[in-house]
Short mmCIF file of C-alpha atoms in Angstrom, two decimals:
data_model
loop_
_atom_site.label_atom_id
_atom_site.label_comp_id
_atom_site.label_asym_id
_atom_site.label_seq_id
_atom_site.Cartn_x
_atom_site.Cartn_y
_atom_site.Cartn_z
CA MET A 193 -15.92 -3.82 16.00
CA LYS A 194 -12.37 -4.73 15.61
CA HIS A 195 -10.61 -3.17 12.55
CA LEU A 196 -7.96 -4.79 10.80
CA ARG A 197 -4.53 -3.26 10.39
CA LEU A 198 -2.90 -4.76 7.26
CA LEU A 199 0.56 -3.35 5.69
CA ALA A 200 2.82 -1.85 3.41
CA THR A 201 4.50 1.73 2.03
CA ALA A 202 5.88 3.97 -0.23
CA LEU A 203 7.31 6.55 2.35
CA ILE A 204 10.43 8.24 3.40
CA ALA A 205 12.53 8.34 6.40
CA THR A 206 15.98 7.94 8.21
CA PRO A 207 16.81 4.88 9.93
CA VAL A 208 16.47 4.93 13.81
CA PHE A 209 17.31 1.33 14.85
CA ALA A 210 15.86 0.21 17.94
CA ALA A 211 18.28 -1.67 20.05
CA THR A 212 16.16 -5.03 19.18
CA PRO A 213 14.23 -5.67 16.01
CA GLN A 214 10.59 -5.96 17.43
CA THR A 215 8.00 -8.07 16.27
CA PHE A 216 3.77 -7.61 15.72
CA VAL A 217 1.57 -10.36 15.64
CA THR A 218 -1.88 -9.51 14.59
CA THR A 219 -4.55 -12.67 15.47
CA ILE A 220 -6.97 -13.35 12.77
CA GLY A 221 -10.37 -15.11 14.10
CA THR A 222 -13.14 -16.66 12.21
CA ALA A 223 -15.84 -14.03 14.09
CA ALA A 224 -14.28 -11.28 12.63
CA TYR A 225 -12.82 -12.61 9.15
CA ALA A 226 -14.04 -16.25 8.49
CA SER A 227 -10.31 -17.16 8.62
CA SER A 228 -8.26 -17.59 11.49
CA GLY A 229 -4.03 -17.73 12.14
CA THR A 230 -1.48 -14.87 12.58
CA ILE A 231 0.11 -12.09 10.46
CA THR A 232 3.14 -11.23 11.64
CA PHE A 233 5.43 -8.23 11.16
CA ASN A 234 8.85 -7.43 12.08
CA ASP A 235 10.49 -4.00 11.74
CA HIS A 236 13.75 -4.57 11.55
CA GLY A 237 14.31 -1.99 14.48
CA TYR A 238 13.33 0.94 12.27
CA THR A 239 11.41 3.31 14.13
CA GLY A 240 10.68 7.03 13.22
CA PRO A 241 10.25 10.61 15.03
CA THR A 242 10.17 10.54 18.60
CA SER A 243 10.70 6.83 18.31
CA VAL A 244 6.90 6.03 16.75
CA GLY A 245 6.79 2.74 15.58
CA ALA A 246 4.63 0.30 13.96
CA ASN A 247 1.53 0.97 16.31
CA ASP A 248 1.86 4.30 15.85
CA PHE A 249 0.30 6.46 13.04
CA GLN A 250 0.46 10.00 14.17
CA VAL A 251 3.53 11.93 16.18
CA GLY A 252 2.34 14.11 19.02
CA THR A 253 -1.21 15.81 18.43
CA GLY A 254 -0.84 14.63 14.83
CA PHE A 255 -1.01 16.14 11.40
CA ASP A 256 -0.83 20.29 11.33
CA ALA A 257 -1.32 21.42 8.15
CA SER A 258 -0.03 25.02 8.97
CA ARG A 259 3.26 23.56 9.15
CA ILE A 260 4.10 21.44 5.72
CA GLY A 261 7.69 20.83 5.73
CA GLN A 262 7.44 18.78 2.57
CA ARG A 263 5.74 17.39 -0.15
CA GLN A 264 6.48 14.59 -2.53
CA ASN A 265 4.83 12.21 -5.06
CA VAL A 266 5.46 8.51 -5.40
CA VAL A 267 4.22 6.57 -8.46
CA THR A 268 4.70 2.56 -9.01
CA LYS A 269 6.20 0.90 -11.95
CA ASP A 270 6.86 -2.53 -13.57
CA PRO A 271 8.73 -5.19 -11.54
CA ASP A 272 12.41 -5.48 -12.14
CA TRP A 273 12.35 -8.90 -10.99
CA LEU A 274 15.56 -7.79 -8.16
CA THR A 275 13.97 -8.02 -4.40
CA SER A 276 14.39 -11.38 -2.39
CA ASP A 277 10.92 -11.96 -1.58
CA PRO A 278 11.22 -15.91 -1.32
CA THR A 279 9.31 -17.98 -4.66
CA LYS A 280 6.10 -19.31 -4.43
CA THR A 281 3.97 -21.68 -6.17
CA LEU A 282 0.62 -20.16 -7.29
CA LEU A 283 -2.75 -21.96 -8.15
CA ALA A 284 -4.07 -20.29 -11.57
CA ASP A 285 -7.54 -18.39 -11.17
CA GLY A 286 -8.50 -19.56 -14.43
CA PHE A 287 -8.24 -17.21 -17.58
CA ASN A 288 -9.28 -17.04 -21.25
CA GLY A 289 -12.97 -17.20 -19.62
CA ALA A 290 -12.51 -20.72 -17.91
CA PRO A 291 -14.22 -19.99 -14.27
CA THR A 292 -12.34 -22.99 -12.49
CA PRO A 293 -8.56 -23.23 -12.04
CA THR A 294 -6.47 -24.47 -14.56
CA GLY A 295 -2.90 -25.32 -13.01
CA LYS A 296 -0.51 -24.27 -10.78
CA TYR A 297 2.77 -21.68 -11.41
CA SER A 298 5.80 -23.11 -9.77
CA SER A 299 8.45 -21.30 -7.93
CA ALA A 300 7.25 -17.80 -9.32
CA ASN A 301 9.28 -14.55 -8.97
CA MET A 302 7.44 -12.59 -6.41
CA ASP A 303 8.73 -9.26 -7.05
CA GLY A 304 6.14 -6.89 -7.64
CA GLN A 305 3.50 -9.59 -7.24
CA VAL A 306 0.42 -9.73 -5.25
CA ASN A 307 -0.96 -12.99 -3.51
CA PHE A 308 -4.80 -12.68 -3.07
CA PHE A 309 -6.26 -16.17 -1.74
CA GLN A 310 -4.03 -18.79 -3.85
CA TRP A 311 -3.77 -16.50 -6.63
CA GLY A 312 -1.08 -14.18 -8.23
CA TYR A 313 -1.22 -10.46 -9.36
CA THR A 314 1.09 -8.31 -10.95
CA THR A 315 1.39 -4.77 -9.72
CA VAL A 316 1.96 -2.80 -12.84
CA GLY A 317 3.20 0.73 -13.31
CA GLY A 318 1.00 3.82 -13.02
CA SER A 319 -0.31 3.66 -9.42
CA THR A 320 0.02 6.95 -8.07
CA PHE A 321 0.14 8.89 -4.60
CA ASN A 322 -0.02 12.66 -5.26
CA ASN A 323 0.44 15.58 -2.68
CA MET A 324 1.73 13.35 0.01
CA GLN A 325 1.95 16.21 2.99
CA ILE A 326 4.53 15.77 5.62
CA ASP A 327 4.35 18.20 8.52
CA LYS A 328 7.75 19.03 10.43
CA ALA A 329 7.06 16.74 13.29
CA GLY A 330 6.75 13.93 10.49
CA ASN A 331 3.31 13.38 10.13
CA TYR A 332 1.85 12.60 6.78
CA HIS A 333 -1.22 13.43 5.34
CA ILE A 334 -2.48 11.84 2.01
CA ALA A 335 -6.14 12.86 0.39
CA LYS A 336 -8.06 9.99 -0.52
CA SER A 337 -8.37 11.51 -4.22
CA ASP A 338 -4.87 11.67 -4.09
CA MET A 339 -4.21 7.95 -4.15
CA ALA A 340 -4.77 5.94 -7.43
CA PHE A 341 -4.44 2.42 -8.01
CA GLN A 342 -4.16 0.52 -11.11
CA MET A 343 -6.44 -2.49 -11.80
CA TYR A 344 -5.05 -5.83 -11.06
CA ASP A 345 -5.90 -8.09 -14.21
CA THR A 346 -2.43 -9.79 -15.30
CA PHE A 347 -0.58 -12.06 -13.33
CA GLN A 348 3.53 -11.75 -14.80
CA TYR A 349 5.09 -15.34 -14.56
CA LYS A 350 8.83 -15.34 -14.46
CA LYS A 351 10.50 -18.96 -13.05
CA GLY A 352 14.20 -18.24 -12.73
CA THR A 353 15.80 -17.27 -15.98
CA ASP A 354 12.87 -18.36 -18.24
CA PRO A 355 11.02 -15.50 -20.23
CA VAL A 356 7.96 -13.41 -18.41
CA GLN A 357 4.45 -15.14 -19.38
CA THR A 358 1.75 -12.83 -19.12
CA VAL A 359 -1.10 -14.68 -17.97
CA ASP A 360 -4.76 -12.77 -18.67
CA THR A 361 -6.62 -13.43 -15.26
CA TYR A 362 -9.98 -14.55 -14.60
CA ILE A 363 -10.82 -12.83 -11.16
CA ASN A 364 -9.77 -9.26 -11.25
CA PHE A 365 -9.74 -6.36 -9.15
CA GLN A 366 -9.68 -2.50 -8.84
CA PRO A 367 -8.32 -1.01 -5.45
CA TYR A 368 -9.07 2.26 -4.10
CA ALA A 369 -8.90 4.52 -1.13
CA ILE A 370 -12.19 5.34 1.11
CA SER A 371 -10.74 7.30 3.51
CA ASP A 372 -7.69 9.84 3.73
CA ALA A 373 -4.12 8.30 4.99
CA LYS A 374 -2.33 9.07 8.11
CA GLY A 375 1.19 8.12 9.43
CA TRP A 376 4.46 8.98 9.83
CA CYS A 377 7.55 9.67 7.90
CA GLY A 378 11.31 9.23 9.41
CA SER A 379 12.68 11.96 6.37
CA VAL A 380 12.02 14.69 8.95
CA LEU A 381 15.28 13.19 10.89
CA SER A 382 17.47 13.46 7.99
CA SER A 383 19.20 17.23 6.98
CA ASN A 384 18.66 16.90 3.70
CA PRO A 385 15.43 14.36 2.49
CA ALA A 386 16.64 14.57 -1.02
CA SER A 387 19.84 12.68 0.17
CA LEU A 388 21.11 9.18 -0.24
CA GLU A 389 20.10 7.87 3.23
CA ARG A 390 17.87 4.85 4.40
CA MET A 391 14.17 6.46 4.80
CA ALA A 392 10.89 4.53 5.68
CA GLY A 393 7.40 5.35 7.05
CA GLN A 394 4.04 3.89 7.22
CA VAL A 395 0.43 5.17 6.62
CA ALA A 396 -3.24 4.02 7.00
CA PHE A 397 -6.19 4.30 5.45
CA ASP A 398 -9.62 2.42 4.66
CA ILE A 399 -9.38 0.66 1.29
CA ALA A 400 -12.13 -1.24 -0.82
CA PHE A 401 -11.31 -3.40 -3.40
CA ASP A 402 -14.16 -4.10 -6.43
CA VAL A 403 -13.97 -7.60 -7.51
CA TYR A 404 -14.74 -8.57 -11.17
CA LEU A 405 -15.25 -11.89 -12.83
CA ASP A 406 -13.77 -12.24 -16.51
CA ASP A 407 -12.59 -9.08 -18.43
CA SER A 408 -15.70 -7.32 -17.80
CA GLY A 409 -13.74 -4.51 -16.54
CA PRO A 410 -14.86 -1.58 -14.57
CA GLY A 411 -18.36 0.01 -15.70
CA THR A 412 -18.86 -2.98 -17.52
CA GLY A 413 -19.45 -5.45 -14.53
CA PHE A 414 -21.36 -6.22 -11.29
CA PRO A 415 -18.39 -6.06 -9.08
CA ALA A 416 -18.38 -7.66 -5.42
CA THR A 417 -17.08 -5.06 -3.35
CA GLN A 418 -15.17 -5.67 -0.23
CA VAL A 419 -14.59 -2.94 2.27
CA ILE A 420 -11.45 -3.20 4.39
CA PRO A 421 -10.62 -0.63 7.42
CA GLY A 422 -7.12 0.26 8.74
CA PHE A 423 -5.21 -0.61 5.36
CA VAL A 424 -1.22 0.09 6.10
CA MET A 425 1.38 0.77 4.13
CA ARG A 426 4.93 0.29 5.25
CA SER A 427 8.29 0.70 3.49
CA TYR A 428 10.38 -1.33 5.94
CA GLY A 429 10.27 -4.47 7.53
CA ASP A 430 8.89 -7.77 6.60
CA TYR A 431 5.55 -9.95 6.86
CA VAL A 432 4.76 -13.31 7.16
CA VAL A 433 0.85 -14.51 6.57
CA ASP A 434 -0.36 -17.66 7.84
CA VAL A 435 -3.82 -17.85 7.82
CA THR A 436 -6.73 -20.60 7.03
CA THR A 437 -9.97 -20.34 5.83
CA ALA A 438 -12.77 -21.79 7.66
CA GLY A 439 -12.92 -24.40 4.79
CA GLY A 440 -9.42 -25.28 5.67
CA THR A 441 -8.03 -23.62 2.72
CA THR A 442 -3.84 -22.58 3.80
CA GLN A 443 -2.57 -19.11 2.96
CA ARG A 444 1.15 -18.48 3.50
CA PHE A 445 2.75 -15.49 2.27
CA ARG A 446 6.25 -13.68 2.85
CA GLY A 447 7.09 -10.17 1.75
CA SER A 448 9.65 -7.98 2.53
CA ALA A 449 9.98 -4.13 2.00
CA VAL A 450 13.05 -2.29 0.35
CA GLU A 451 13.81 0.93 1.87
CA ASN A 452 14.10 3.98 0.04
CA ASN A 453 17.66 4.42 -1.59
CA THR A 454 18.52 1.27 -0.92
CA ASN A 455 19.86 -1.89 -3.44
CA PRO A 456 17.12 -4.77 -3.52
CA VAL A 457 19.67 -7.02 -3.74
CA THR A 458 22.26 -6.18 -1.45
CA GLY A 459 20.04 -4.08 1.08
CA ALA A 460 22.97 -1.40 0.80
CA LEU A 461 22.31 2.11 0.13
CA ASP A 462 23.01 2.86 -3.56
CA ALA A 463 23.07 5.70 -5.97
CA ASP A 464 21.40 4.00 -8.68
CA TYR A 465 18.71 3.47 -6.57
CA LEU A 466 18.27 7.33 -5.16
CA ASN A 467 14.68 7.59 -4.37
CA GLN A 468 13.45 3.80 -5.25
CA VAL A 469 11.29 2.64 -2.83
CA SER A 470 8.82 -0.81 -2.62
CA PHE A 471 5.94 -1.17 -0.27
CA LEU A 472 3.86 -3.88 0.56
CA GLY A 473 0.48 -4.38 2.64
CA ALA A 474 -1.40 -7.21 3.83
CA GLY A 475 -4.19 -8.57 5.54
CA VAL A 476 -7.41 -10.65 5.56
CA ILE A 477 -10.54 -9.25 3.92
CA PRO A 478 -13.30 -8.77 7.17
CA ARG A 479 -16.84 -10.28 7.10
CA GLY A 480 -17.90 -6.85 6.69
CA ALA A 481 -17.81 -3.40 8.08
CA TRP A 482 -20.17 -0.73 9.21
CA VAL A 483 -20.81 2.12 6.72
CA LEU A 484 -22.30 5.40 5.43
CA ASN A 485 -23.09 5.80 1.78
CA ASP A 486 -22.71 2.33 0.89
CA GLY A 487 -23.14 1.24 -2.62
CA THR A 488 -21.02 4.39 -3.79
CA ALA A 489 -17.34 5.45 -4.38
CA ASP A 490 -18.21 7.63 -1.19
CA VAL A 491 -18.58 4.89 1.38
CA GLU A 492 -17.20 5.53 4.44
CA VAL A 493 -16.44 3.23 7.49
CA VAL A 494 -17.70 4.61 10.79
CA ALA A 495 -18.36 2.88 14.26
CA GLU A 496 -21.21 0.20 14.83
CA GLY A 497 -24.38 2.34 16.17
CA THR A 498 -23.65 5.74 14.22
CA ASN A 499 -26.74 7.36 12.67
CA GLY A 500 -27.64 6.22 9.54
CA ALA A 501 -25.02 3.47 9.64
CA THR A 502 -25.54 0.18 7.67
CA TRP A 503 -23.82 -3.63 7.73
CA HIS A 504 -21.68 -3.92 4.61
CA GLU A 505 -21.03 -8.03 4.03
CA ASN A 506 -17.90 -8.93 1.94
CA GLN A 507 -18.48 -11.93 -0.21
CA TYR A 508 -14.50 -12.74 0.05
CA ALA A 509 -14.62 -12.88 3.59
CA GLY A 510 -11.72 -14.94 4.97
CA TYR A 511 -9.75 -14.33 1.69
CA ALA A 512 -5.92 -13.07 2.86
CA PHE A 513 -3.64 -10.73 0.41
CA LEU A 514 -0.27 -9.64 0.52
CA MET A 515 0.34 -6.57 -1.87
CA ARG A 516 3.79 -5.35 -3.06
CA ALA A 517 4.77 -2.69 -5.74
CA ASP A 518 8.00 -1.45 -6.57
CA GLY A 519 7.64 3.07 -6.94
CA SER A 520 9.78 6.19 -7.61
CA ARG A 521 9.73 8.96 -5.21
CA THR A 522 9.88 12.80 -6.47
CA LEU A 523 10.32 15.13 -3.90
CA GLU A 524 8.57 18.39 -4.84
CA PHE A 525 8.78 20.85 -2.24
CA ILE A 526 10.72 21.64 0.88
CA ALA A 527 9.87 24.65 2.79
CA PRO A 528 12.12 27.70 3.07
CA GLY A 529 11.91 27.67 6.40
CA GLY A 530 13.45 24.06 7.29
CA HIS A 531 11.63 20.74 6.86
CA SER A 532 11.79 19.55 10.12
CA ASP A 533 11.76 20.26 13.96
CA TYR A 534 14.38 17.91 14.71
CA VAL A 535 17.55 19.15 12.41
CA THR A 536 18.56 21.93 10.30
CA THR A 537 17.72 22.05 6.84
CA ASP A 538 20.93 21.38 4.55
CA PRO A 539 20.84 24.04 1.79
CA ALA A 540 21.67 21.25 -0.42
CA ALA A 541 18.25 19.74 -0.02
CA TYR A 542 16.80 23.11 -1.78
CA THR A 543 18.98 22.61 -4.54
CA SER A 544 18.21 19.06 -4.90
CA ILE A 545 14.90 19.52 -6.62
CA SER A 546 13.92 22.36 -8.96
CA GLY A 547 10.89 23.94 -10.70
CA ILE A 548 8.66 24.12 -7.51
CA PRO A 549 5.44 26.18 -8.33
CA GLU A 550 4.73 29.10 -6.44
CA PRO A 551 2.19 28.01 -3.71
CA GLU A 552 -1.03 29.73 -5.18
CA THR A 553 -0.12 27.59 -8.34
CA TYR A 554 0.57 24.38 -6.44
CA ALA A 555 -2.86 24.71 -4.79
CA MET A 556 -4.49 24.95 -8.25
CA MET A 557 -2.63 21.88 -9.48
CA ILE A 558 -3.66 19.95 -6.53
CA VAL A 559 -7.41 21.04 -6.67
CA GLY A 560 -6.96 19.54 -10.44
CA LEU A 561 -5.80 16.34 -9.38
CA GLY A 562 -8.20 16.13 -6.62
CA LEU A 563 -11.10 16.91 -9.49
CA VAL A 564 -9.61 14.14 -11.59
CA GLY A 565 -9.03 11.92 -8.86
CA ALA A 566 -13.07 12.26 -8.03
CA MET A 567 -13.99 11.85 -11.45
CA ALA A 568 -12.07 8.61 -11.95
CA ARG A 569 -13.74 6.79 -9.02
CA ARG A 570 -16.29 4.65 -10.19
CA ARG A 571 -19.45 3.86 -8.36
CA MET A 572 -19.32 0.64 -6.23
CA ARG A 573 -22.18 -2.18 -6.30
CA ALA A 574 -22.51 -4.43 -3.16
#
């Protein structure tokens, strides 16, 4: 079974620019996705530790929990309308109980916005990525219980200098991680991971969308669960989605990430944007996936032929999406023995963060966060 690799990030890294920017094209075929077309990613010449790039999701032998170099948290924030993504005219998905489209939103500012099919949604503040662990080689590990997404149920329409119009959308969706995340982070190439340098990275994990109609919301409605293997988050580069459904509906989106510490307007390093990031991810909902534990929040994507596996069919197959978010990063811990295999840690790195719990206390906090995340995850209905 072909796994879709999507996009987007909220991570960390110093810029190691290749001689020539690389372009990566994912071909979308109707057999797997009920749509056809391409998703193109341009890395802007950015590579991570040991020159890992867009097609890599580990450094060396992969994550080593015995060699943690740093830990961080990222939380999304409301849009500030500053990123340079081109405006987009979006179709209304219906609101105030209307099940059919009621018009268009022309020239919408796409900062912090999500394209889903031909509709628009806003990424609001409060989605969290806690206990993001980075080993000294630059490998990421984030437990699925440490990733929590807000529900997408409004669209904040901003056109030019006009006041923001908040729209109650008719079709809503709740994303949640269904696997741990792995990837790489370039912050290990910096002598101080809290310094004002360009930093970026990427992670991949399986994700699900519970899609709701009207305002029933989680726990009261009957969602259609979409399982999407291999979702990728990146905090560097840009994407072009150019996909057409089998029925002939064109879905074209563009988006760019703002690297950590850079001004979203000028693209230059800016102390006013220290530890501010943006990240994005895009792709197409596939026809389905082979899973274990279908119908529950513990659904697991597996290979075809796995004992006990069943086929989960997605009702919104062929719908393309591009998820954008702005966020703030907090560096919580730097290993006293150094955070990296590649550079010597600048002593200023230790004084730049404060209030680091003792290891035992920190472990208890993480267990608590995991329990809260597990309790918050709702059951899925196919």
